[in-house]
GROMACS .gro file of C-alpha atoms in nm:
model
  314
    1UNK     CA    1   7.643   7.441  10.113
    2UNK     CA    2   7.664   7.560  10.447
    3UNK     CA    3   8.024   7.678  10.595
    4UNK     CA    4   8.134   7.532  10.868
    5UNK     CA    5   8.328   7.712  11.143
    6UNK     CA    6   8.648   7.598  11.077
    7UNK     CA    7   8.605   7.691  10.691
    8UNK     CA    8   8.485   8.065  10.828
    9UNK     CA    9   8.848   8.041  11.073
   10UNK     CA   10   9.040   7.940  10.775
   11UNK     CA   11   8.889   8.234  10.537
   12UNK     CA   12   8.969   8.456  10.870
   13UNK     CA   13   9.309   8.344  10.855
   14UNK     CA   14   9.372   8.411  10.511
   15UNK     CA   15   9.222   8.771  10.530
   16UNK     CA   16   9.478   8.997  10.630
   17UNK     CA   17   9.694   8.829  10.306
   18UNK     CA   18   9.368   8.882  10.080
   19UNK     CA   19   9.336   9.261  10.154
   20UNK     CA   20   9.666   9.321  10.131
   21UNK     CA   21   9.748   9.126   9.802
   22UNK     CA   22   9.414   9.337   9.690
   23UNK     CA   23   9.500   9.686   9.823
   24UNK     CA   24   9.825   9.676   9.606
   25UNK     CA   25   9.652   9.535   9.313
   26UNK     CA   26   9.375   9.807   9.298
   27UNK     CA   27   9.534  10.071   9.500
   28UNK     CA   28   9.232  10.125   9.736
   29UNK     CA   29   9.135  10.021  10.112
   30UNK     CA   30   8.784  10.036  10.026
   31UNK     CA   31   8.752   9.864   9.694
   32UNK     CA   32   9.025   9.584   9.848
   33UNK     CA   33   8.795   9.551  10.118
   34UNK     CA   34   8.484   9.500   9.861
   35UNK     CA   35   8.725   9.228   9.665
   36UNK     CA   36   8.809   9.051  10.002
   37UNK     CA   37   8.401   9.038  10.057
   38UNK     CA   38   8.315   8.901   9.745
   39UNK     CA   39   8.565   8.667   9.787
   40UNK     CA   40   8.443   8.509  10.101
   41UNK     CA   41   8.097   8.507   9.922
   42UNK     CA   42   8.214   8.249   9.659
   43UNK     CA   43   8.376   8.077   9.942
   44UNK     CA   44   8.038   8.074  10.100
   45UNK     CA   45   7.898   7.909   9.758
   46UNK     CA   46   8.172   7.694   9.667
   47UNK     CA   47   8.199   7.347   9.785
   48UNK     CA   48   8.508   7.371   9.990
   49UNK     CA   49   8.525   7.028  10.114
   50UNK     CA   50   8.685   6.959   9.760
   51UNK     CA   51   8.901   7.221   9.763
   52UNK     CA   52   9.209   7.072   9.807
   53UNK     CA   53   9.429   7.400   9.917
   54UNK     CA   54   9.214   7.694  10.007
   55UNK     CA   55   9.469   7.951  10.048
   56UNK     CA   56   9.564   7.895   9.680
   57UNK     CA   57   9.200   7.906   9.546
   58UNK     CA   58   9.127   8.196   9.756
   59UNK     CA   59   9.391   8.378   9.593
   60UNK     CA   60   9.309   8.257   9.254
   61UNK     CA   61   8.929   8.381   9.333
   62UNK     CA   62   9.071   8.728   9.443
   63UNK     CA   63   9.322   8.797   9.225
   64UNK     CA   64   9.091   8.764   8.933
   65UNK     CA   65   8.799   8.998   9.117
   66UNK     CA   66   9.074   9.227   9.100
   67UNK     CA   67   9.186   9.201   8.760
   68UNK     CA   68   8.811   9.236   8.626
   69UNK     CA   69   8.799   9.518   8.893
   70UNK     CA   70   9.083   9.690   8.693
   71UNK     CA   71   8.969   9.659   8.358
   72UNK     CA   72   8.682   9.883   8.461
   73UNK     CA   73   8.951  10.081   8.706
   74UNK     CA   74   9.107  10.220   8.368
   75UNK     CA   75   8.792  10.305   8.223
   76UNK     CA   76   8.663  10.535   8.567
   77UNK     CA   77   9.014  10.671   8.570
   78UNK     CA   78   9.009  10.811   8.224
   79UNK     CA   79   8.691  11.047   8.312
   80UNK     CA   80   8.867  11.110   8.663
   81UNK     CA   81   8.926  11.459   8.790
   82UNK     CA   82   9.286  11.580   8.769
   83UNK     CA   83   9.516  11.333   8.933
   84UNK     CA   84   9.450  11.034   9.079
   85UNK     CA   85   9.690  10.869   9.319
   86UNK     CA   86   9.580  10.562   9.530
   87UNK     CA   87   9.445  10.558   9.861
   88UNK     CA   88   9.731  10.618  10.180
   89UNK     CA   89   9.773  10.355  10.461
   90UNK     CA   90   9.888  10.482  10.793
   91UNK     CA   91  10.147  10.324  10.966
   92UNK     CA   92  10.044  10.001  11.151
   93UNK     CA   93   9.725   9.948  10.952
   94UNK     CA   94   9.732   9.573  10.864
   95UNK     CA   95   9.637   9.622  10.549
   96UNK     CA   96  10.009   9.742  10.448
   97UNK     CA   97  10.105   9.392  10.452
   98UNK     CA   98  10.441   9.188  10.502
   99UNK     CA   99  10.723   9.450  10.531
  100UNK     CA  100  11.026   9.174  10.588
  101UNK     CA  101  11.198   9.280  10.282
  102UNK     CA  102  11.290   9.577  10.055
  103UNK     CA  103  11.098   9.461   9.830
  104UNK     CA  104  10.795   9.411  10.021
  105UNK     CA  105  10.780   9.764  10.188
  106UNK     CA  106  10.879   9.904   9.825
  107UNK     CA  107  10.620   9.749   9.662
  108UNK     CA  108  10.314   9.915   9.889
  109UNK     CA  109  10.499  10.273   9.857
  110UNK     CA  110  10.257  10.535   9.738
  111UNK     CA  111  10.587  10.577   9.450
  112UNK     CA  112  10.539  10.212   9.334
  113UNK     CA  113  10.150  10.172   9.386
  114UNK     CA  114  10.157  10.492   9.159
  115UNK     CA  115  10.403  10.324   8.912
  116UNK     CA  116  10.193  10.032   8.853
  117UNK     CA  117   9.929  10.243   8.705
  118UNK     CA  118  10.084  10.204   8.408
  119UNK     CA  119  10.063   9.857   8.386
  120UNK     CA  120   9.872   9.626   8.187
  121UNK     CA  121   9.632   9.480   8.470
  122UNK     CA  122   9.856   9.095   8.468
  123UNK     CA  123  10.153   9.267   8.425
  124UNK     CA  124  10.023   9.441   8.797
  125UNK     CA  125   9.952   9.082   8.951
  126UNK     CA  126  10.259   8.909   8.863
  127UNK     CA  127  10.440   9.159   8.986
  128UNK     CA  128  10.254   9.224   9.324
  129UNK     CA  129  10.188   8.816   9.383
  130UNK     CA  130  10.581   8.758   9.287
  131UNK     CA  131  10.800   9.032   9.435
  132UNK     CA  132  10.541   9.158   9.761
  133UNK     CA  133  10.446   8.803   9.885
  134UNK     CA  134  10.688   8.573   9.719
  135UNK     CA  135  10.469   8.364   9.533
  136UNK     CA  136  10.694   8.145   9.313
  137UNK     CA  137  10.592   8.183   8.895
  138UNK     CA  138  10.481   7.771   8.916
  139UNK     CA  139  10.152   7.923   9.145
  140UNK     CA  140  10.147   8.222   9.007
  141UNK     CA  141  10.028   8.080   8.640
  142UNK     CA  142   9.774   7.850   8.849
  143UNK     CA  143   9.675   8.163   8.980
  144UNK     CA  144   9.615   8.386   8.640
  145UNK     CA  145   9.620   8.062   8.414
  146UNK     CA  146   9.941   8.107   8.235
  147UNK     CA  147  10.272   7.911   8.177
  148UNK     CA  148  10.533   7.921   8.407
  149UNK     CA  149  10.769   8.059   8.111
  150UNK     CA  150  10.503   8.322   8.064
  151UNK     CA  151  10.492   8.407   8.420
  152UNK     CA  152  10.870   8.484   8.480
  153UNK     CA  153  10.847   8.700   8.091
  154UNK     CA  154  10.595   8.942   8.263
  155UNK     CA  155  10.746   8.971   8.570
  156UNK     CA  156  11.064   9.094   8.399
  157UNK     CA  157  10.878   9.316   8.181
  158UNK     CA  158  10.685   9.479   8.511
  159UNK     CA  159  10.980   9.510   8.721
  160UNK     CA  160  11.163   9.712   8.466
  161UNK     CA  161  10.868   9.949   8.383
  162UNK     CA  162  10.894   9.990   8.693
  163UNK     CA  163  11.270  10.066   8.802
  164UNK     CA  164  11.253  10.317   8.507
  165UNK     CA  165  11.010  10.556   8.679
  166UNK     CA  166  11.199  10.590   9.024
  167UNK     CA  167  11.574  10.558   9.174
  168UNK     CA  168  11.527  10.306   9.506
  169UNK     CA  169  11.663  10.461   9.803
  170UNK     CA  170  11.636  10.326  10.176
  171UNK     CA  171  11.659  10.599  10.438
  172UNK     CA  172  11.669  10.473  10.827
  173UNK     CA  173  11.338  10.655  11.040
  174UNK     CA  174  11.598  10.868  11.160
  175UNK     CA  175  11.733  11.032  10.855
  176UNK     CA  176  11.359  11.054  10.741
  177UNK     CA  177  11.243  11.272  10.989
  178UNK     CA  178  11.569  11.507  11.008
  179UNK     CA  179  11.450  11.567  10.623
  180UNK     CA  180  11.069  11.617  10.708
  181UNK     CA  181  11.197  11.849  10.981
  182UNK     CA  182  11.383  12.022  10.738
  183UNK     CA  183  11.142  12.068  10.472
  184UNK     CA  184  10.906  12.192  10.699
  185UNK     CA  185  11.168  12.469  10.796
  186UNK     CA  186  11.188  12.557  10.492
  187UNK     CA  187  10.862  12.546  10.389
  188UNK     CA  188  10.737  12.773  10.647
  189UNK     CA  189  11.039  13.038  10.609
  190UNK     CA  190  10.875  13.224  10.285
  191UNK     CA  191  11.165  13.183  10.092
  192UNK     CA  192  11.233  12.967   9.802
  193UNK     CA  193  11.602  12.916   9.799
  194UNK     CA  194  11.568  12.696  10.133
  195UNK     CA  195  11.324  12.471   9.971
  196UNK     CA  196  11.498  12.421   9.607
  197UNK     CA  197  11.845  12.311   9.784
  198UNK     CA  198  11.585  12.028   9.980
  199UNK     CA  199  11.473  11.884   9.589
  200UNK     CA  200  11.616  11.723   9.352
  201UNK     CA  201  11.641  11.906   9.043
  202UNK     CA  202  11.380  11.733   8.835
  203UNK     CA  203  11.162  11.702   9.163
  204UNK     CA  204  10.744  11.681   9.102
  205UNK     CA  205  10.456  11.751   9.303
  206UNK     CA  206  10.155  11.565   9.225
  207UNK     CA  207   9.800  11.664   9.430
  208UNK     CA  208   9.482  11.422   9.433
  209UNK     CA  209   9.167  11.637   9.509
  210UNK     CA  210   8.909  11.408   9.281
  211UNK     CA  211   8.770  11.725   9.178
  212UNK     CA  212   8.582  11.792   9.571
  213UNK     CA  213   8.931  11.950   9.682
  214UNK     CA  214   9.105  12.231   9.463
  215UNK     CA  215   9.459  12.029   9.386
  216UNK     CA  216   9.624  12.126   9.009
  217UNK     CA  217   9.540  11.896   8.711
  218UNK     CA  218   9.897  11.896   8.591
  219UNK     CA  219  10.196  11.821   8.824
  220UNK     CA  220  10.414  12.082   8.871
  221UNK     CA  221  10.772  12.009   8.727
  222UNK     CA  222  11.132  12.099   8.874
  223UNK     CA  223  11.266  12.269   9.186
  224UNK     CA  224  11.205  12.588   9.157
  225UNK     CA  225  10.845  12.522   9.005
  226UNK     CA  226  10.791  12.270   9.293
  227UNK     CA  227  10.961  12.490   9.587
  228UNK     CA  228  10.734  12.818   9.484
  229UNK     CA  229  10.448  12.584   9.504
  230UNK     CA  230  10.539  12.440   9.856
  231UNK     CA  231  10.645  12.775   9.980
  232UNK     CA  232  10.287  12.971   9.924
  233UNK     CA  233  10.076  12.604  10.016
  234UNK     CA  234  10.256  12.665  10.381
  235UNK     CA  235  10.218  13.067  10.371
  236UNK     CA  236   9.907  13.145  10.612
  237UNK     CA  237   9.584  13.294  10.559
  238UNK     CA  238   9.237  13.331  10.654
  239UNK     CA  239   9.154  13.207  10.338
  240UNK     CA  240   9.257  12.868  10.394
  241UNK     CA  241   9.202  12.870  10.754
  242UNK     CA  242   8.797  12.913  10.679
  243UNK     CA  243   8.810  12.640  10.414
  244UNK     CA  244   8.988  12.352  10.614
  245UNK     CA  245   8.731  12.477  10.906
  246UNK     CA  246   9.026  12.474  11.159
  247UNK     CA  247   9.381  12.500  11.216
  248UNK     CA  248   9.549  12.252  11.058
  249UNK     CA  249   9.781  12.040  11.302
  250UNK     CA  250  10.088  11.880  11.109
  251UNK     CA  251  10.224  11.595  11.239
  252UNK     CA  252  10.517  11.365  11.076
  253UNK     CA  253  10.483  10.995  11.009
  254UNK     CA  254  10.501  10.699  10.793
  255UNK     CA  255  10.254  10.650  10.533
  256UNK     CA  256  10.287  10.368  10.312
  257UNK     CA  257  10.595  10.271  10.429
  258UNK     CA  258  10.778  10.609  10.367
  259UNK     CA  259  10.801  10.972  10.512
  260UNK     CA  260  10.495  11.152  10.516
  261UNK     CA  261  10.324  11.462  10.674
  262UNK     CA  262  10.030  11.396  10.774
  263UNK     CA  263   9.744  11.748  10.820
  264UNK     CA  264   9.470  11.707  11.069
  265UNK     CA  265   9.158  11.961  11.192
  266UNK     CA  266   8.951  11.840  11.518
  267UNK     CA  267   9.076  11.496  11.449
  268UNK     CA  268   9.016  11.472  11.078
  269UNK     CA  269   9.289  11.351  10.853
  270UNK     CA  270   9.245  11.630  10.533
  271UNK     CA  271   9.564  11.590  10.372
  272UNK     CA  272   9.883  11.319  10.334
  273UNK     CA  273  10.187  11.445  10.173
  274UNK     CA  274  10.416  11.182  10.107
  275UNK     CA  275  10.763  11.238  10.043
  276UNK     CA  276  10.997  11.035   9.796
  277UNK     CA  277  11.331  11.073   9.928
  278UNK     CA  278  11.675  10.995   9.684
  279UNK     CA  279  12.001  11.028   9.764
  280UNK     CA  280  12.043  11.365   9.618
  281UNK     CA  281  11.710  11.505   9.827
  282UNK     CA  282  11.334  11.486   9.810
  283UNK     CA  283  11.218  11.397   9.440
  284UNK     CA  284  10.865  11.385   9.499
  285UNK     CA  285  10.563  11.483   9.682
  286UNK     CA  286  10.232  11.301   9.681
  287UNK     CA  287   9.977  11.501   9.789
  288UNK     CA  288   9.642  11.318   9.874
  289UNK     CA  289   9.338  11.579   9.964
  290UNK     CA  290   9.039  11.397   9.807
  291UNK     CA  291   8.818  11.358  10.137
  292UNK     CA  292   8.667  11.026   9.999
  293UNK     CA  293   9.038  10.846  10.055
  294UNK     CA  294   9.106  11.026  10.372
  295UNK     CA  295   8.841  10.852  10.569
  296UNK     CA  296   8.993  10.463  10.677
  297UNK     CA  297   9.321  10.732  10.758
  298UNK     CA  298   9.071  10.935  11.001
  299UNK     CA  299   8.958  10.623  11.139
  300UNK     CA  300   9.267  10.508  11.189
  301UNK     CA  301   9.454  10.830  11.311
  302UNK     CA  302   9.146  10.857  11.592
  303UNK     CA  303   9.226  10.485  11.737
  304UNK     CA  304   9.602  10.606  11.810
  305UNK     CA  305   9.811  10.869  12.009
  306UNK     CA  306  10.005  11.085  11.800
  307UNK     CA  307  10.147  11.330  12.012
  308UNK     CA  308  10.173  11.701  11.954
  309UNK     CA  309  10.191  11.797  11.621
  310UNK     CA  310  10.531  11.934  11.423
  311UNK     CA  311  10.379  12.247  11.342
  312UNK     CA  312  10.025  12.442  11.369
  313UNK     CA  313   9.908  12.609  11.045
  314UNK     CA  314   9.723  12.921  10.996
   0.00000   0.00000   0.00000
């Protein structure tokens, strides 16, 4: 059956909630975008004149691309290259989502998107549908065809896998960039000590390459581990120079929601370190280098003005 143009207005509508509902779920622009598709392909088929509330069956339709999405998510990511950390959204790119609450611009941190990893893939969709858009548990077992009771038992269970793997902390854009100004001070000074008194003492550093961009297979642990790592990834060379094919510009942003440093050659985004910041210093970098999730950044970094850069590498 044919759509009309108010049924394609109303799928428009509902868009910018689809991707980002699906973005979180499967921790990917370009696979959210692919979900978002579909969907509006079944809308296409479906006979929507007998659909009494589109938003919610559009959601239902989604959600449950994504959750067969995932199954096969955790099968890919077992054969995956060293790390794998999701897919970074620059500041401003719609696909981040509401950000009215803490627990809305939480829940689409690169710290949380990596957190729900380790959840089942319902235990992921209650607790993105529930605590990043609000979605009340009576809708939410419509949506995944549960019970209400068994709604609100897996939401529990998510949220506190998930406040055991990270200490929430809210920094004002202010404090954030005195810190990424000071790491980078430190970073670039060739000495250590600077950098450990920065971390946290059981800080990590975690690197993405997908196995097309050398990044280690194992985080590295603590401080000192962490600070000697930082300290010769910012000492110059020719070396690294010839393999980025440039010198690297640093600037400083917000990536997911949170401080990040952001490396770019000739306009090319080719790295995104994201810092998690506690109260007792930086805990955690997230360091994404794999060129395939770089590219909706490049896009995106080339429609804005940035300004000049924090610091020029090699």
């Amino acid at each position: 059956m044919a759509l009309t143009l108010s049924d394609v207005e109303r799928f428009e509508a509902s868009r910018p909630r689809l991707e980002a509902i699906a973005y979180r779920l499967l921790g990917s622009a370009s696979e959210a975008e692919d979900a978002v598709q579909e969907t509006f392909l079944r809308w296409q088929a479906a006979d929507v004149e007998h659909v009494a509330v589109p938003e919610a069956w559009l959601t239902k339709v989604l959600t449950n691309l994504c959750l067969n999405q995932l199954t096969s998510a955790r099968a890919r990511r077992e054969t995956y290259v060293g790390q794998w950390l999701p897919e970074p959204l620059l500041a401003g790119d719609p696909m981040l989502g509401p950000a009215d609450t803490a627990e809305q611009r939480e829940s689409v941190s690169y710290a949380v998107l990596t957190l729900l990893e380790r959840l089942s893939p319902n235990e992921r969709a209650v607790y993105v549908l529930r605590e990043a858009f609000d979605y009340p548990h009576r809708e939410i077992a419509e949506i995944l065809d549960l019970t209400e009771a068994a709604s609100q038992q897996i939401f529990h269970r998510a949220k506190k896998h998930v406040a055991q793997g990270r200490t929430r902390t809210e920094i004002d854009e202010a404090a954030a960039r005195r810190i990424v100004e000071e790491f980078l001070a430190a970073a670039t000074s060739g000495r250590t000590e600077p950098l450990v008194r920065l971390l946290t003492q059981d800080a990590v550093s975690i690197g993405d390459g997908g196995g097309k961009v050398p990044a280690r297979a194992k985080a590295f642990e603590g401080a000192l581990a962490v600070a000697k790592f930082m300290r010769g990834l910012f000492k110059p060379s020719e070396a690294k120079r010839s393999f980025v094919g440039g010198s690297p510009e640093v600037h400083a942003t917000n990536v997911n929601g949170a401080p990040a440093l952001v490396v770019v050659v000739d306009g090319r985004v080719i790295g995104v370190m994201c810092l998690e910041i506690g109260a007792d210093g930086i805990a955690a970098f997230r360091n994404q280098v794999n060129p395939d999730k770089l590219e909706r950044a490049t896009r995106r970094w080339a429609a804005a003005d940035h300004g000049e850069p924090l610091l020029r590498l090699f």
